[in-house]
Coordinates of C-alpha atoms and ligand atoms in Angstrom, one line a residue:
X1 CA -10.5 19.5 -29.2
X2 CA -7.8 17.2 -28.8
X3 CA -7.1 15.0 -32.3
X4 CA -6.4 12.0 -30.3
X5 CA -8.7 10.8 -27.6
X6 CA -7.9 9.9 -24.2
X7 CA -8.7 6.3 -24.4
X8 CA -6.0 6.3 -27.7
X9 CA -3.6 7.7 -25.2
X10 CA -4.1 5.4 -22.6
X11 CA -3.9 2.5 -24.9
X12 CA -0.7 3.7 -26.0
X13 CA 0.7 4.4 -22.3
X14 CA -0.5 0.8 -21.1
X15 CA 1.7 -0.7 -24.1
X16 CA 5.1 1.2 -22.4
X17 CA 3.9 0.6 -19.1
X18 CA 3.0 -3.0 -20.0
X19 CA 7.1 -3.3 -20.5
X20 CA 7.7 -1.3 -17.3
X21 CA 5.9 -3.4 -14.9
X22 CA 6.0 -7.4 -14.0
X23 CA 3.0 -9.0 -15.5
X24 CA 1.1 -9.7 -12.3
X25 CA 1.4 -6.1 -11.6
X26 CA 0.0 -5.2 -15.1
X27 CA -3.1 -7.9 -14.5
X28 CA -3.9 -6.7 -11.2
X29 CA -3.5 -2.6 -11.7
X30 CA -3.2 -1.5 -14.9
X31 CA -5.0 -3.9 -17.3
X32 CA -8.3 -2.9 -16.4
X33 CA -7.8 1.0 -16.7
X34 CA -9.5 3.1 -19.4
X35 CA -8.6 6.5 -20.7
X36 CA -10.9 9.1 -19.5
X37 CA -10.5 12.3 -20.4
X38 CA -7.0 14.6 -20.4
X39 CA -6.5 18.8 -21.0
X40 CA -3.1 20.2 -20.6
X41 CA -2.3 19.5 -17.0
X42 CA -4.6 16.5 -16.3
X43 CA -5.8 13.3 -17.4
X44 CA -7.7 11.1 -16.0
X45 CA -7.6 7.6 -15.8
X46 CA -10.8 5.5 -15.0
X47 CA -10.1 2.0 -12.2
X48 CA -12.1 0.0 -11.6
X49 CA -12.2 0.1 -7.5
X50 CA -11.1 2.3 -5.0
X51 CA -8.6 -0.3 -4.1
X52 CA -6.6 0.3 -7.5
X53 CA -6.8 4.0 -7.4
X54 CA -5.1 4.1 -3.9
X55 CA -2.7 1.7 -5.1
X56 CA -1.8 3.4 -8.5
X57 CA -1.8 6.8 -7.0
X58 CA 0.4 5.6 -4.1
X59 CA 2.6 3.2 -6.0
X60 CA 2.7 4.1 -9.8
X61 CA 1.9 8.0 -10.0
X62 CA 5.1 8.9 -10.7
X63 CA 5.7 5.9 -13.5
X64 CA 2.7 6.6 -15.0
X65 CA 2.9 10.6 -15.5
X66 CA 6.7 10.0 -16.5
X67 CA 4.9 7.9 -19.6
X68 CA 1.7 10.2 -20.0
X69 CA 4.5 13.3 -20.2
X70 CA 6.0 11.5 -23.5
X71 CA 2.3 11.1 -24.9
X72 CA 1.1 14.7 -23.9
X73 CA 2.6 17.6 -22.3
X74 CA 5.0 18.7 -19.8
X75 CA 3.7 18.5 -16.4
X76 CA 0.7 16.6 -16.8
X77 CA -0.8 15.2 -13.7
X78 CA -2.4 12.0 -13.8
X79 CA -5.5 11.3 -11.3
X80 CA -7.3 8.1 -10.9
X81 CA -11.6 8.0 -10.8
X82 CA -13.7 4.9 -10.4
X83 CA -15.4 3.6 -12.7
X84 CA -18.9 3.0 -11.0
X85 CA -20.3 0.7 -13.8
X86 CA -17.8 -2.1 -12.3
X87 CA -17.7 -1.0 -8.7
X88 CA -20.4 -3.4 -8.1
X89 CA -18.7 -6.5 -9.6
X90 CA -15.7 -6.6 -7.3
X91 CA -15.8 -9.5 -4.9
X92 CA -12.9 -10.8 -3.2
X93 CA -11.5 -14.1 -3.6
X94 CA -9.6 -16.3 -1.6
X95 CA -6.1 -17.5 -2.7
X96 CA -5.7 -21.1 -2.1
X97 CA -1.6 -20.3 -1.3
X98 CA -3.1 -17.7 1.3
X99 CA -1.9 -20.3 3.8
X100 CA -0.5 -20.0 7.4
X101 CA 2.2 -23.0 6.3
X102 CA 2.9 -20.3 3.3
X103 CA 3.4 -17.6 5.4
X104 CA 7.3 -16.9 6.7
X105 CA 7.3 -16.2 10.4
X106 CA 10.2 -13.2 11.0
X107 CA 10.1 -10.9 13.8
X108 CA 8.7 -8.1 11.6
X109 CA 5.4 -10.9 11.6
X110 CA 5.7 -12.6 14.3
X111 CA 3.0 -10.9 16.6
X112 CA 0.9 -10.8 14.2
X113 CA 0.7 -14.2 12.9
X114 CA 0.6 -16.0 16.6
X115 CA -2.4 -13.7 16.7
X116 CA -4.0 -14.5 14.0
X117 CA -3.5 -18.3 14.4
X118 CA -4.8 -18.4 17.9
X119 CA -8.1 -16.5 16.3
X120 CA -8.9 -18.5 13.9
X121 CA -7.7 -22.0 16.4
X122 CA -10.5 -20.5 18.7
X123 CA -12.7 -17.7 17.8
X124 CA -14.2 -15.7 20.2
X125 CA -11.8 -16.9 23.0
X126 CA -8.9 -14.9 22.7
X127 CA -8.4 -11.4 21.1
X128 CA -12.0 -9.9 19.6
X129 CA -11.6 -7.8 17.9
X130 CA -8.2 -8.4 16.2
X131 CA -7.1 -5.4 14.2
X132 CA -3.8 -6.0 12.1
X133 CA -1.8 -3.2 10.3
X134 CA 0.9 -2.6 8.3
X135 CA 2.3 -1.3 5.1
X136 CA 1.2 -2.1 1.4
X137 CA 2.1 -5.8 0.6
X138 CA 3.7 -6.6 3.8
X139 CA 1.3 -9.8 4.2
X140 CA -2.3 -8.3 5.7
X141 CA -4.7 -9.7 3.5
X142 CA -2.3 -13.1 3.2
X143 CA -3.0 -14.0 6.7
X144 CA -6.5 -12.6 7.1
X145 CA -7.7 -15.5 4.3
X146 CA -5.4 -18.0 6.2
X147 CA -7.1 -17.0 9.4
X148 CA -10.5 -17.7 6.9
X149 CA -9.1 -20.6 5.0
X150 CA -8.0 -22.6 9.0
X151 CA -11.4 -21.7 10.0
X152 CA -13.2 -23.1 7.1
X153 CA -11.7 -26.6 7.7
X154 CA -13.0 -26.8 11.4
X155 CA -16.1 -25.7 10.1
X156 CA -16.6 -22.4 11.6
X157 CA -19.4 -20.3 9.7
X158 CA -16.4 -17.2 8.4
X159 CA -17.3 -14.3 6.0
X160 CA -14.1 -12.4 4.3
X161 CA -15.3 -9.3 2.8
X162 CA -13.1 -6.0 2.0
X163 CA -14.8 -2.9 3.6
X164 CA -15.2 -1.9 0.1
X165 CA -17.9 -4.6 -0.5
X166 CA -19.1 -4.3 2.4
X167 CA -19.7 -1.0 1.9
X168 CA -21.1 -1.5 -1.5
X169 CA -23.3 -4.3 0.0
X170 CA -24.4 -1.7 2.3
X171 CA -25.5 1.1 -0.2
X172 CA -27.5 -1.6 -2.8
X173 CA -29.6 -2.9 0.2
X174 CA -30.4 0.5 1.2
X175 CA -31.0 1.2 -2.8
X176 CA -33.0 -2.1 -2.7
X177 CA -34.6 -1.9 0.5
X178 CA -33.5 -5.2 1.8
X179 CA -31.1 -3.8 4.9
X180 CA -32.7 -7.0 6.6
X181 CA -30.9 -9.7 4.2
X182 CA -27.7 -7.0 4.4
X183 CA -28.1 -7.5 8.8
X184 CA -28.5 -11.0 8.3
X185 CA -26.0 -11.5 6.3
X186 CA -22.8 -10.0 8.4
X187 CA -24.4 -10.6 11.6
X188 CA -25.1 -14.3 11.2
X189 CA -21.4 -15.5 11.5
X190 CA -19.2 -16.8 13.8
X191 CA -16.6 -15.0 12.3
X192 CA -16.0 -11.8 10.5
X193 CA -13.3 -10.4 8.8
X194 CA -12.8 -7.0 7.1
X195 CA -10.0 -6.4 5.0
X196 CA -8.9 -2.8 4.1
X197 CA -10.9 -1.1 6.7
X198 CA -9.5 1.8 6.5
X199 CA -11.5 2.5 3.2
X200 CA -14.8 3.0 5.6
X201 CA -13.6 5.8 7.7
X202 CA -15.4 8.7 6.3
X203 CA -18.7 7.1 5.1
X204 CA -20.5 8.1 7.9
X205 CA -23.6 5.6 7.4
X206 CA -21.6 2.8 6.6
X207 CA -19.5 3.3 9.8
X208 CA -22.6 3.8 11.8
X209 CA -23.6 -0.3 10.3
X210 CA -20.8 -1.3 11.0
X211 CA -20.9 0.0 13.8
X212 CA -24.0 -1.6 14.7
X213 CA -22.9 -5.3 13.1
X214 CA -19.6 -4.9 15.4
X215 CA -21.5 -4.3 18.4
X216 CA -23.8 -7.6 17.8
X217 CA -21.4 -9.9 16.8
X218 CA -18.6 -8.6 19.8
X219 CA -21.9 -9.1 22.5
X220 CA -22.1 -13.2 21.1
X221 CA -18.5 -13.3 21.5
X222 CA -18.2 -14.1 17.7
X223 CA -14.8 -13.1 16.2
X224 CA -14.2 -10.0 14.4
X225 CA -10.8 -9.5 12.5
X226 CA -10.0 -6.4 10.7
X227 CA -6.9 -5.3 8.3
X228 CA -5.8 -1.8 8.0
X229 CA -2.9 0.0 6.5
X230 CA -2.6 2.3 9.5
X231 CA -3.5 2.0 13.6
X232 CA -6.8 3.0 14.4
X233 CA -5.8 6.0 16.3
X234 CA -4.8 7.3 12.2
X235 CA -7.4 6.1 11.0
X236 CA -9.1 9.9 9.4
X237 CA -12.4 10.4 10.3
X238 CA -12.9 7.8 11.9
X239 CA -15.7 8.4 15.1
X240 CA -14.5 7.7 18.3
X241 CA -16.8 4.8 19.1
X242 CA -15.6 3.0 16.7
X243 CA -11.9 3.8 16.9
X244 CA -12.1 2.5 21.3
X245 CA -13.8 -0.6 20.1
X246 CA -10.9 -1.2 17.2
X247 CA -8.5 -1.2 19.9
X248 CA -10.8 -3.3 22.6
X249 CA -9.0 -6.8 21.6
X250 CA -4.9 -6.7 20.3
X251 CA -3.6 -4.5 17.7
X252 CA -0.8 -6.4 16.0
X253 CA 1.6 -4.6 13.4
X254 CA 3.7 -5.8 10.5
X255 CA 6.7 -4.2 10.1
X256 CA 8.6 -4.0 6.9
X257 CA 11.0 -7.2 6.7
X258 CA 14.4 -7.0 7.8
X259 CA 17.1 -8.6 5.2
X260 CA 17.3 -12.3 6.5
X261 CA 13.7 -12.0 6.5
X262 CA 13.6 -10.8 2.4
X263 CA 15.7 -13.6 1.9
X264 CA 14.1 -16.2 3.4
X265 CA 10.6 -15.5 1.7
X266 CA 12.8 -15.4 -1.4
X267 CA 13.8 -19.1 -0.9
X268 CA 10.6 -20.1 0.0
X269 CA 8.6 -18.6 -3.2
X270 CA 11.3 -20.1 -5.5
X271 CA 10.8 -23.6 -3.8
X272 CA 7.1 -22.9 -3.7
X273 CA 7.2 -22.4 -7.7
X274 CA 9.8 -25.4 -7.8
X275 CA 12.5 -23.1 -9.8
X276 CA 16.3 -22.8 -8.7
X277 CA 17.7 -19.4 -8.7
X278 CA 21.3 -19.2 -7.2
X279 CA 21.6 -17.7 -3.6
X280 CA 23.4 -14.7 -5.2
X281 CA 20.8 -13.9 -7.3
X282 CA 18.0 -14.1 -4.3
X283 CA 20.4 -12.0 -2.2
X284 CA 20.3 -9.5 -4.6
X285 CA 17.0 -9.4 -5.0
X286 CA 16.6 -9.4 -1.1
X287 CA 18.8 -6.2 -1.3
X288 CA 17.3 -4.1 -3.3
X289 CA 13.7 -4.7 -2.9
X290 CA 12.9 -3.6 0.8
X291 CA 9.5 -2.5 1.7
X292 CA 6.9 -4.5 0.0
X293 CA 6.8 -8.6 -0.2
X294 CA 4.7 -8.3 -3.1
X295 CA 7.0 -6.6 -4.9
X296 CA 9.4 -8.6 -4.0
X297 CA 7.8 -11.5 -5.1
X298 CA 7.1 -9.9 -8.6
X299 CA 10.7 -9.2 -8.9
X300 CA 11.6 -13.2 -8.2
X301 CA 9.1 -13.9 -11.3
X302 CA 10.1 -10.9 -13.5
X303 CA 14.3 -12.2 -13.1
X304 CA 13.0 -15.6 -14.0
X305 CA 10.8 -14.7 -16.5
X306 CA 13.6 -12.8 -17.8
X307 CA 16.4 -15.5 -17.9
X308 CA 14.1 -18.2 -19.5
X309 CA 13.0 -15.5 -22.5
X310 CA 16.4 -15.0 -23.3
X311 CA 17.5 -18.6 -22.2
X312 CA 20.7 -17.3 -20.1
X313 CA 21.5 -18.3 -16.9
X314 CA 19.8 -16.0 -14.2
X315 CA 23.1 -14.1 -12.6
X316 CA 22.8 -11.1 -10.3
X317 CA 23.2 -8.8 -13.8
X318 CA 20.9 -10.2 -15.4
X319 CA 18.5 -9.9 -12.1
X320 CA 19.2 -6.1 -11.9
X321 CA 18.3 -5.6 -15.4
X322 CA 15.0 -7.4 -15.0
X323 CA 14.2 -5.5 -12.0
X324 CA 15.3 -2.2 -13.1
X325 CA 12.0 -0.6 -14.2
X326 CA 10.3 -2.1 -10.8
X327 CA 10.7 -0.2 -8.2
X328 CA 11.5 2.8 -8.5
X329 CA 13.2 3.1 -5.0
X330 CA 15.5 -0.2 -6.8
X331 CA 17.8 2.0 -8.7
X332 CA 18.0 4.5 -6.9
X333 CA 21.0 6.3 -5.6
X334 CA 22.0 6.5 -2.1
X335 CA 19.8 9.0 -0.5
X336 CA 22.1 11.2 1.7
X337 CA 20.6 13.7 4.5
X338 CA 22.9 16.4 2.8
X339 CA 21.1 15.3 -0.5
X340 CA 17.7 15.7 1.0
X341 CA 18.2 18.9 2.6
X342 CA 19.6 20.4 -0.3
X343 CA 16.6 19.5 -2.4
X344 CA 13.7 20.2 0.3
X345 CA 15.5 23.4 1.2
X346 CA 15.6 24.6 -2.3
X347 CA 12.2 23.9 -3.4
X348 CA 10.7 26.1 0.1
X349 CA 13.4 29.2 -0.2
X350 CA 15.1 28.0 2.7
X351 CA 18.7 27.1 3.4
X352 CA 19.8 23.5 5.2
X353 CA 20.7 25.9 8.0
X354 CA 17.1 26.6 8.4
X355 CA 16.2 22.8 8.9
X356 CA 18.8 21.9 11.5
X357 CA 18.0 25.1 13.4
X358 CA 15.3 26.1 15.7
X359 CA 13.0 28.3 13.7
X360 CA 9.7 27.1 14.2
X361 CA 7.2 28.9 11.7
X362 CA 5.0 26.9 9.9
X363 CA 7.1 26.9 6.3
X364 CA 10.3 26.0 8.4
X365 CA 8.1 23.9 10.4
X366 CA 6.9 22.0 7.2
X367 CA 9.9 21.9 5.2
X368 CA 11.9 20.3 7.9
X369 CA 8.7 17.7 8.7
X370 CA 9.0 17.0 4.6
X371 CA 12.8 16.1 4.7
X372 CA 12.5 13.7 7.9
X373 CA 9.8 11.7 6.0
X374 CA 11.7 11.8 2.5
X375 CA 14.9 10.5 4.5
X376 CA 12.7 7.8 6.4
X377 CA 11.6 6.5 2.4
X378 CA 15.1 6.6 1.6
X379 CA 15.1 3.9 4.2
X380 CA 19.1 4.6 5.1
X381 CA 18.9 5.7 8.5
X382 CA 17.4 5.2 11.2
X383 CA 14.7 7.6 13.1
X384 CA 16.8 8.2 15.5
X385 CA 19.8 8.8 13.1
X386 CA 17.3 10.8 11.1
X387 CA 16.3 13.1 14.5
X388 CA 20.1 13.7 15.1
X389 CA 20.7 15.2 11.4
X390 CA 18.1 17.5 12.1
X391 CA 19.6 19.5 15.2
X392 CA 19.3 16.2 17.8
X393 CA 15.2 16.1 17.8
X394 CA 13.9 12.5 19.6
X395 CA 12.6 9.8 17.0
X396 CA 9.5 10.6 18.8
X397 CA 9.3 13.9 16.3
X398 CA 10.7 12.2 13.4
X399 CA 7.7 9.6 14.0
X400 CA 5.3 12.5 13.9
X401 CA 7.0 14.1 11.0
X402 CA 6.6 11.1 8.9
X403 CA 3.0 10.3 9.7
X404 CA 1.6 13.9 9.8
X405 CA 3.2 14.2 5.5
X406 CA 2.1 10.7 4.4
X407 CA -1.2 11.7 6.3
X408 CA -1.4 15.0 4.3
X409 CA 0.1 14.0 1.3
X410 CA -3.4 12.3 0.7
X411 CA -5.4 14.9 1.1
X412 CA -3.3 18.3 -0.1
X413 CA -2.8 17.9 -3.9
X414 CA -0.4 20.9 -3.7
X415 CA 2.0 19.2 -0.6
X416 CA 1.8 16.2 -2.8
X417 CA 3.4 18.0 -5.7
X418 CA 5.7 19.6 -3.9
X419 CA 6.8 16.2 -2.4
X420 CA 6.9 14.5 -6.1
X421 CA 8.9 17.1 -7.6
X422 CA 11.8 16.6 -4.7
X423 CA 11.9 13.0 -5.4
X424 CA 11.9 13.0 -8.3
X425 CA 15.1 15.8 -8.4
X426 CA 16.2 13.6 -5.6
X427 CA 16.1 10.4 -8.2
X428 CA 16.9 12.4 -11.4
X429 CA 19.9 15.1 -10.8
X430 CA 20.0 17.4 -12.9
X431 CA 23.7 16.4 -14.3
X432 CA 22.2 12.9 -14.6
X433 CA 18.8 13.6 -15.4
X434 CA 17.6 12.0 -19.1
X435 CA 15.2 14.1 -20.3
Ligands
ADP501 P1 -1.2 -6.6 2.1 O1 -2.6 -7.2 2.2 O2 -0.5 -6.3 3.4 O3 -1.0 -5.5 1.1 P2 -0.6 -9.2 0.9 O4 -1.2 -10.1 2.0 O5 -1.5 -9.1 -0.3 O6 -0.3 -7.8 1.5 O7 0.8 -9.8 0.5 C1 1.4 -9.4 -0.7 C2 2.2 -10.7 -1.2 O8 3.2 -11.0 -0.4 C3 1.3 -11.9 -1.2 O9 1.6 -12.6 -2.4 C4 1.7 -12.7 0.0 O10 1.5 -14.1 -0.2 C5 3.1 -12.3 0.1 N1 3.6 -12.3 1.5 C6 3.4 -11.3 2.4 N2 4.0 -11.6 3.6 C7 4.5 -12.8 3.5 C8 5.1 -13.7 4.4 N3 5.4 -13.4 5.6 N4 5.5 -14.9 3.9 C9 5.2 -15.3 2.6 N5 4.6 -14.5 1.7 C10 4.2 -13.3 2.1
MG502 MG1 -4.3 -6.5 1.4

């Protein structure tokens, strides 16, 4: 038996990670959290929703065992369980600033949000269903409750449920017996949206529901709108009824914002909150922050946060030292291809030779697919720079590459390691490493 307990662990951990992350982060991810259990290569953190363990695991893994390391031992992994007791209790809200006048149109958006506004300016009459996609914090959820929010106000009957309430709602009424309320319920609108679907591929009954609730509302031409981190065609498990009827009406993607983009949702954020921050500071922030608005957001609020607790004037310096502990992909050195393939090479016994070559057994075949998608995160080149590195292959493979790891990342704990322990080498070289 372990003298201290998990939970005293945790407790500990949240007060370092407290000062590691900005304070909407902390509120949203962290605060709820509760130690679990730990031995000497696990511990176990309980969320409260599958939402959060997706997003810690994705997003903060590596923060977080870096902290639980210094608490415990060397090595420890850190996994994320739900908490059923809560499960129940979560319930999406809507965000009054969840506006389409809040939202900055850029052409990483642009398809998107003349999609969603035509949807929700005439339901039924235009795209059904309308399935958007796109990375974490790129702006899916934001314009799925302005789609809600425009509707409300001309008085169209909308529901906005994530697919894990749904899903919830789904088991209790079958616990309950009162599938008929459940029907009624997501049936009876004019317009439906799902947010997160992705979260009910692989619950085969809920599928088969929704399945049946699509069908209804898609026959009375009532709107269906759905939000995914992925296409349908990657969505896992998913059966292929379902999958041909996601793509029936327009699939419209978010990309990841460009600079000007960054820059200009900067400006409009620090005008929103009625703060001035100098244009060097914003461009700063726009530079390093890249893939995620949310984050980029948080970093806005963290610099000023940061230059009114010390009561300095907020200069790019001062910026960078707010957002240092962020992101971890904000202080991080320039990610070479000669860098990557050194590191991926290393860690599967292979040489950089092997990469850029033709050999085509599976390790090769694997190390080679691991190192296109680590370069792709480094976000310096492009895919098709990225294919030339690797002996001239089309983007069309690097495309694959990058999908088929962050596809199997998720499901092979042991690829997943593998993949940590490069980046982190990759972030940490040993010359410059700290601990
Ligand atoms: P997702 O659902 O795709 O993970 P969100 O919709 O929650 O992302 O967006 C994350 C944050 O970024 C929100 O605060 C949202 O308001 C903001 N955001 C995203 N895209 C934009 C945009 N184009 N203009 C303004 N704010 C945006
Ligand atoms: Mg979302």
């Amino acid at each position: 038996m372990e003298a201290r307990s998990a939970q005293q662990i945790w407790e500990t951990a949240l007060g370092e990670l407290q000062l590691q992350v900005t304070k909407p982060n902390y509120r949203t991810w962290l605060e709820k959290t509760t130690g679990l259990s730990y031995d000497e290569s696990r511990f176990v953190v309980g969320v409260p929703n599958t939402f959060a363990a997706e997003y810690l695991a994705r997003n903060q893994r590596s923060l977080i065992e870096k902290t639980l390391i210094g608490l415990t031992h060397p090595g420890v992994e850190v996994q994320f369980q739900v908490n059923s007791a809560r499960v129940t209790a979560t319930s999406p809200s809507i965000k009054a600033k969840y506006t389409f006048d809040n939202f900055v149109v850029s052409p990483s958006n642009r398809l998107a949000y003349a999609a969603a506004r035509s949807v929700a300016e005439k339901p039924g009459a235009s795209y059904n269903p309308l399935f958007i996609y796109g990375g974490v914090g790129l702006g899916k959820t934001h314009l799925m409750q302005a789609i809600y929010q425009l509707a409300q106000t001309e008085n169209i009957k909308a529901l906005y449920v994530s697919a894990e309430q749904f899903t919830n709602e789904f088991v209790s009424a079958i616990q309950a017996k009162s599938t008929a309320e459940f029907r009624h319920k997501f049936r009876h609108v004019d317009m439906l949206l799902i947010d997160d679907i992705q979260f009910i591929s692989g619950k085969e009954q809920t599928e088969e529901s929704f399945f049946h609730t699509f069908n209804e509302l898609h026959n009375a031409n009532h709107q269906i709108v759905l939000a995914s981190d992925r296409p349908p065609k990657s969505m896992p498990h998913i059966g292929d009824r379902l999958c041909s009827r996601f793509e029936w009406g327009l699939i419209a993607d978010i990309q990841p914002p460009d600079f000007d983009t960054r820059l200009a949702i900067l400006k409009a954020k620090a005008k929103q909150q009625e703060v001035e921050v100098a244009l060097d500071v914003l461009e700063f922030i726009a530079q390093r922050i890249r893939q995620n608005i949310r984050e980029l957001e948080g970093s806005l609020n963290r610099a000023v946060a940061y230059a009114k607790l010390f009561g300095a004037i907020l200069t790019p310096e001062l910026a960078a030292r707010a957002v240092q502990d962020i992101s971890p992909s904000a202080n991080q050195t320039t990610l070479t291809p000669e860098l990557v393939m050194k590191a991926v090479a290393e860690r599967f016994r292979l040489t950089p030779a092997d990469l850029t070559g033709r050999k085509r057994d599976r390790a090769t075949a694997l190390a080679r697919q691991v190192a296109m998608y680590l370069l792709k995160e480094a976000n310096n080149c492009s895919l098709a720079q990225i294919g030339l590195e690797f002996g001239n292959r089309d983007h069309a493979t690097v495309i694959h590459a990058c999908r088929k790891i962050s596809r199997d990342i998720d499901n092979d704990p042991y690829l997943r390691r593998q993949v940590l322990d490069i980046r982190k080498e990759l972030q940490h070289p040993p010359e410059v490493r700290r601990r």
